[in-house]
Short mmCIF file of N, CA and C in Angstrom, two decimals:
data_model
loop_
_atom_site.label_atom_id
_atom_site.label_comp_id
_atom_site.label_asym_id
_atom_site.label_seq_id
_atom_site.Cartn_x
_atom_site.Cartn_y
_atom_site.Cartn_z
N MET A 1 36.32 32.10 48.11
CA MET A 1 37.72 32.12 47.74
C MET A 1 38.40 30.89 48.34
N ASN A 2 39.31 30.29 47.60
CA ASN A 2 40.02 29.11 48.05
C ASN A 2 41.07 29.47 49.09
N GLU A 3 41.35 28.50 49.96
CA GLU A 3 42.43 28.67 50.92
C GLU A 3 43.76 28.67 50.18
N PRO A 4 44.72 29.50 50.59
CA PRO A 4 46.02 29.49 49.91
C PRO A 4 46.74 28.17 50.14
N ASP A 5 47.40 27.64 49.11
CA ASP A 5 48.18 26.43 49.31
C ASP A 5 49.59 26.81 49.76
N SER A 6 50.41 25.81 50.05
CA SER A 6 51.74 26.10 50.59
C SER A 6 52.60 26.89 49.59
N PHE A 7 52.39 26.66 48.28
CA PHE A 7 53.13 27.41 47.28
C PHE A 7 52.79 28.90 47.37
N ASP A 8 51.50 29.22 47.49
CA ASP A 8 51.09 30.62 47.63
C ASP A 8 51.72 31.24 48.87
N LEU A 9 51.77 30.49 49.96
CA LEU A 9 52.36 31.01 51.19
C LEU A 9 53.86 31.25 51.01
N LEU A 10 54.54 30.36 50.28
CA LEU A 10 55.97 30.55 50.03
C LEU A 10 56.21 31.80 49.18
N LEU A 11 55.37 32.01 48.17
CA LEU A 11 55.51 33.21 47.33
C LEU A 11 55.28 34.47 48.14
N LYS A 12 54.28 34.46 49.03
CA LYS A 12 54.01 35.63 49.87
C LYS A 12 55.17 35.89 50.81
N GLU A 13 55.73 34.83 51.40
CA GLU A 13 56.87 35.00 52.29
C GLU A 13 58.06 35.58 51.53
N ARG A 14 58.29 35.09 50.32
CA ARG A 14 59.38 35.61 49.49
C ARG A 14 59.15 37.08 49.16
N PHE A 15 57.94 37.42 48.78
CA PHE A 15 57.59 38.80 48.46
C PHE A 15 57.82 39.70 49.68
N ASP A 16 57.37 39.27 50.85
CA ASP A 16 57.56 40.05 52.08
C ASP A 16 59.04 40.22 52.40
N ARG A 17 59.84 39.16 52.21
CA ARG A 17 61.29 39.26 52.44
C ARG A 17 61.93 40.27 51.49
N GLU A 18 61.55 40.20 50.21
CA GLU A 18 62.11 41.14 49.23
C GLU A 18 61.73 42.58 49.57
N ALA A 19 60.49 42.80 49.99
CA ALA A 19 60.07 44.14 50.38
C ALA A 19 60.85 44.61 51.61
N SER A 20 61.09 43.70 52.54
CA SER A 20 61.85 44.04 53.73
C SER A 20 63.28 44.44 53.38
N VAL A 21 63.89 43.73 52.43
CA VAL A 21 65.24 44.08 51.98
C VAL A 21 65.22 45.45 51.33
N LEU A 22 64.25 45.71 50.47
CA LEU A 22 64.14 47.03 49.84
C LEU A 22 64.02 48.12 50.90
N ALA A 23 63.21 47.88 51.91
CA ALA A 23 63.01 48.87 52.97
C ALA A 23 64.31 49.14 53.74
N SER A 24 65.21 48.16 53.77
CA SER A 24 66.45 48.32 54.54
C SER A 24 67.52 49.12 53.80
N ILE A 25 67.35 49.33 52.50
CA ILE A 25 68.38 50.03 51.72
C ILE A 25 68.25 51.53 51.93
N SER A 26 69.35 52.13 52.37
CA SER A 26 69.37 53.57 52.61
C SER A 26 70.57 54.16 51.89
N ASP A 27 70.31 54.78 50.76
CA ASP A 27 71.36 55.39 49.97
C ASP A 27 70.75 56.58 49.24
N PRO A 28 71.44 57.71 49.18
CA PRO A 28 70.85 58.89 48.53
C PRO A 28 70.57 58.70 47.04
N ASN A 29 71.16 57.66 46.42
CA ASN A 29 70.94 57.44 44.99
C ASN A 29 70.05 56.23 44.70
N VAL A 30 69.38 55.73 45.71
CA VAL A 30 68.45 54.61 45.53
C VAL A 30 67.05 55.11 45.88
N VAL A 31 66.10 54.85 44.99
CA VAL A 31 64.71 55.22 45.25
C VAL A 31 64.24 54.50 46.50
N ARG A 32 63.60 55.24 47.40
CA ARG A 32 63.20 54.67 48.69
C ARG A 32 61.90 53.86 48.61
N TYR A 33 61.90 52.78 49.35
CA TYR A 33 60.71 51.95 49.55
C TYR A 33 59.69 52.74 50.36
N VAL A 34 58.41 52.61 50.02
CA VAL A 34 57.35 53.28 50.78
C VAL A 34 56.43 52.26 51.45
N ALA A 35 55.93 51.30 50.69
CA ALA A 35 55.00 50.32 51.25
C ALA A 35 54.86 49.15 50.28
N HIS A 36 54.22 48.09 50.77
CA HIS A 36 53.90 46.95 49.90
C HIS A 36 52.66 46.26 50.43
N GLY A 37 52.07 45.45 49.58
CA GLY A 37 50.90 44.70 50.00
C GLY A 37 50.39 43.80 48.89
N LEU A 38 49.22 43.23 49.14
CA LEU A 38 48.57 42.37 48.17
C LEU A 38 47.20 42.95 47.86
N GLU A 39 46.98 43.38 46.65
CA GLU A 39 45.69 43.91 46.22
C GLU A 39 44.70 42.75 46.14
N GLY A 40 43.62 42.87 46.87
CA GLY A 40 42.62 41.81 46.86
C GLY A 40 43.16 40.50 47.40
N GLY A 41 44.27 40.56 48.12
CA GLY A 41 44.89 39.36 48.65
C GLY A 41 45.60 38.52 47.61
N LEU A 42 45.66 38.99 46.36
CA LEU A 42 46.23 38.19 45.28
C LEU A 42 47.35 38.85 44.49
N THR A 43 47.22 40.14 44.22
CA THR A 43 48.16 40.81 43.33
C THR A 43 49.16 41.62 44.15
N PRO A 44 50.45 41.22 44.10
CA PRO A 44 51.45 41.95 44.89
C PRO A 44 51.77 43.31 44.28
N TRP A 45 52.03 44.28 45.15
CA TRP A 45 52.44 45.61 44.70
C TRP A 45 53.48 46.16 45.67
N ILE A 46 54.36 47.00 45.13
CA ILE A 46 55.36 47.71 45.93
C ILE A 46 55.30 49.17 45.52
N ALA A 47 55.19 50.06 46.48
CA ALA A 47 55.20 51.50 46.21
C ALA A 47 56.59 52.04 46.57
N MET A 48 57.14 52.82 45.64
CA MET A 48 58.44 53.42 45.83
C MET A 48 58.29 54.95 45.78
N GLU A 49 59.28 55.63 46.29
CA GLU A 49 59.33 57.09 46.28
C GLU A 49 59.13 57.62 44.86
N TRP A 50 58.37 58.72 44.74
CA TRP A 50 58.19 59.38 43.45
C TRP A 50 59.39 60.27 43.19
N ILE A 51 59.99 60.12 42.01
CA ILE A 51 61.13 60.95 41.62
C ILE A 51 60.69 61.87 40.49
N GLU A 52 60.77 63.16 40.72
CA GLU A 52 60.46 64.14 39.68
C GLU A 52 61.72 64.37 38.86
N GLY A 53 61.68 64.02 37.60
CA GLY A 53 62.84 64.18 36.76
C GLY A 53 62.69 63.39 35.48
N ARG A 54 63.82 62.93 34.94
CA ARG A 54 63.82 62.19 33.67
C ARG A 54 64.72 60.97 33.80
N THR A 55 64.52 60.04 32.88
CA THR A 55 65.41 58.90 32.83
C THR A 55 66.66 59.27 32.03
N LEU A 56 67.71 58.51 32.23
CA LEU A 56 68.92 58.71 31.44
C LEU A 56 68.62 58.50 29.96
N GLU A 57 67.73 57.59 29.66
CA GLU A 57 67.33 57.36 28.26
C GLU A 57 66.69 58.62 27.66
N ALA A 58 65.82 59.28 28.42
CA ALA A 58 65.18 60.51 27.92
C ALA A 58 66.21 61.62 27.70
N VAL A 59 67.19 61.71 28.59
CA VAL A 59 68.25 62.71 28.44
C VAL A 59 69.06 62.42 27.17
N TYR A 60 69.37 61.15 26.95
CA TYR A 60 70.12 60.75 25.75
C TYR A 60 69.34 61.11 24.48
N ARG A 61 68.05 60.79 24.46
CA ARG A 61 67.22 61.11 23.28
C ARG A 61 67.16 62.61 23.04
N ALA A 62 66.99 63.39 24.11
CA ALA A 62 66.92 64.84 23.96
C ALA A 62 68.22 65.38 23.38
N GLY A 63 69.36 64.81 23.80
CA GLY A 63 70.65 65.24 23.28
C GLY A 63 70.85 64.88 21.82
N ARG A 64 70.25 63.78 21.40
CA ARG A 64 70.34 63.41 19.98
C ARG A 64 69.49 64.33 19.12
N GLU A 65 68.34 64.74 19.65
CA GLU A 65 67.45 65.62 18.90
C GLU A 65 67.94 67.06 18.90
N ASN A 66 68.58 67.46 19.99
CA ASN A 66 69.06 68.82 20.13
C ASN A 66 70.45 68.77 20.76
N PRO A 67 71.50 68.85 19.97
CA PRO A 67 72.86 68.73 20.50
C PRO A 67 73.18 69.70 21.63
N ALA A 68 72.49 70.83 21.69
CA ALA A 68 72.73 71.78 22.78
C ALA A 68 72.32 71.19 24.13
N GLN A 69 71.45 70.17 24.14
CA GLN A 69 71.01 69.53 25.38
C GLN A 69 71.83 68.30 25.74
N LYS A 70 72.81 67.98 24.90
CA LYS A 70 73.63 66.79 25.13
C LYS A 70 74.49 67.00 26.38
N PRO A 71 74.43 66.07 27.33
CA PRO A 71 75.25 66.22 28.53
C PRO A 71 76.72 66.03 28.21
N GLY A 72 77.56 66.74 28.92
CA GLY A 72 79.00 66.65 28.72
C GLY A 72 79.64 65.62 29.63
N PRO A 73 80.95 65.42 29.46
CA PRO A 73 81.66 64.44 30.29
C PRO A 73 81.51 64.65 31.80
N PRO A 74 81.52 65.88 32.32
CA PRO A 74 81.36 66.02 33.78
C PRO A 74 80.02 65.47 34.28
N GLU A 75 78.92 65.78 33.56
CA GLU A 75 77.60 65.29 33.99
C GLU A 75 77.54 63.76 33.89
N LEU A 76 78.02 63.24 32.76
CA LEU A 76 77.99 61.79 32.57
C LEU A 76 78.81 61.06 33.63
N THR A 77 79.98 61.60 33.93
CA THR A 77 80.84 60.99 34.95
C THR A 77 80.13 60.98 36.30
N ARG A 78 79.51 62.11 36.66
CA ARG A 78 78.80 62.20 37.94
C ARG A 78 77.64 61.21 37.98
N TRP A 79 76.85 61.16 36.91
CA TRP A 79 75.69 60.26 36.88
C TRP A 79 76.09 58.80 36.99
N PHE A 80 77.15 58.41 36.25
CA PHE A 80 77.57 57.01 36.32
C PHE A 80 78.19 56.68 37.66
N ALA A 81 78.89 57.62 38.28
CA ALA A 81 79.43 57.39 39.62
C ALA A 81 78.28 57.21 40.63
N GLN A 82 77.23 58.02 40.50
CA GLN A 82 76.07 57.88 41.39
C GLN A 82 75.38 56.53 41.16
N ALA A 83 75.23 56.12 39.90
CA ALA A 83 74.61 54.84 39.60
C ALA A 83 75.44 53.69 40.17
N ALA A 84 76.75 53.79 40.04
CA ALA A 84 77.63 52.75 40.59
C ALA A 84 77.51 52.68 42.11
N GLY A 85 77.42 53.84 42.76
CA GLY A 85 77.23 53.86 44.21
C GLY A 85 75.91 53.25 44.62
N ALA A 86 74.86 53.53 43.84
CA ALA A 86 73.55 52.95 44.12
C ALA A 86 73.59 51.44 43.97
N LEU A 87 74.24 50.96 42.91
CA LEU A 87 74.36 49.51 42.72
C LEU A 87 75.15 48.87 43.85
N ALA A 88 76.19 49.53 44.31
CA ALA A 88 76.97 48.99 45.43
C ALA A 88 76.10 48.86 46.67
N ALA A 89 75.25 49.85 46.95
CA ALA A 89 74.37 49.79 48.12
C ALA A 89 73.35 48.66 47.97
N VAL A 90 72.81 48.52 46.77
CA VAL A 90 71.83 47.46 46.52
C VAL A 90 72.48 46.08 46.63
N HIS A 91 73.67 45.94 46.05
CA HIS A 91 74.38 44.65 46.12
C HIS A 91 74.76 44.33 47.56
N ALA A 92 75.13 45.32 48.35
CA ALA A 92 75.47 45.10 49.75
C ALA A 92 74.29 44.55 50.54
N ALA A 93 73.07 44.88 50.08
CA ALA A 93 71.87 44.37 50.74
C ALA A 93 71.48 42.99 50.20
N GLY A 94 72.27 42.49 49.24
CA GLY A 94 72.00 41.16 48.70
C GLY A 94 71.06 41.14 47.51
N VAL A 95 70.87 42.30 46.88
CA VAL A 95 69.95 42.40 45.75
C VAL A 95 70.74 42.51 44.45
N LEU A 96 70.29 41.78 43.44
CA LEU A 96 70.84 41.88 42.10
C LEU A 96 69.77 42.54 41.24
N HIS A 97 70.05 43.71 40.66
CA HIS A 97 69.03 44.50 39.97
C HIS A 97 68.41 43.75 38.78
N ARG A 98 69.17 43.18 37.90
CA ARG A 98 68.76 42.38 36.75
C ARG A 98 68.09 43.15 35.62
N ASP A 99 67.91 44.45 35.74
CA ASP A 99 67.31 45.21 34.64
C ASP A 99 67.90 46.62 34.58
N LEU A 100 69.22 46.69 34.69
CA LEU A 100 69.88 48.00 34.65
C LEU A 100 70.00 48.45 33.20
N LYS A 101 69.39 49.58 32.91
CA LYS A 101 69.42 50.16 31.56
C LYS A 101 69.11 51.64 31.69
N PRO A 102 69.41 52.44 30.66
CA PRO A 102 69.19 53.89 30.75
C PRO A 102 67.74 54.26 31.10
N GLY A 103 66.78 53.47 30.68
CA GLY A 103 65.39 53.77 31.01
C GLY A 103 65.04 53.53 32.47
N ASN A 104 65.92 52.84 33.22
CA ASN A 104 65.70 52.59 34.64
C ASN A 104 66.62 53.39 35.54
N ILE A 105 67.38 54.30 34.96
CA ILE A 105 68.21 55.20 35.76
C ILE A 105 67.50 56.55 35.76
N LEU A 106 67.07 56.95 36.95
CA LEU A 106 66.31 58.19 37.09
C LEU A 106 67.23 59.32 37.53
N LEU A 107 67.08 60.45 36.88
CA LEU A 107 67.82 61.65 37.25
C LEU A 107 66.82 62.65 37.79
N ASP A 108 66.97 63.04 39.06
CA ASP A 108 66.04 64.02 39.59
C ASP A 108 66.36 65.39 39.02
N ARG A 109 65.62 66.38 39.42
CA ARG A 109 65.79 67.72 38.83
C ARG A 109 67.19 68.29 39.07
N GLN A 110 67.86 67.85 40.14
CA GLN A 110 69.22 68.31 40.41
C GLN A 110 70.25 67.48 39.65
N GLY A 111 69.82 66.40 39.01
CA GLY A 111 70.75 65.54 38.26
C GLY A 111 71.29 64.45 39.13
#
């Protein structure tokens, strides 16, 4: 295996810094960091807390297929307030999510 060049070392340092920032975020509406590493010394990975539940996108689809499952204004208001609080915590740590969409908003079994 070749020795890592300075670019590889910079990428690893950046990856480690990003993982450290993730580990520092503590908010009840942000999925918790668990661990990170390099598979085979080459492929970066980050493990996050497992959330049992559904995405907001799945809830939306279920409501379209079955109107009885459509969430009402109180649920939607609560979910968006929680998402906004999570984004505030992430932004306070200096992170910009860059992929906020219904498929990336997880609702646990309690909502």
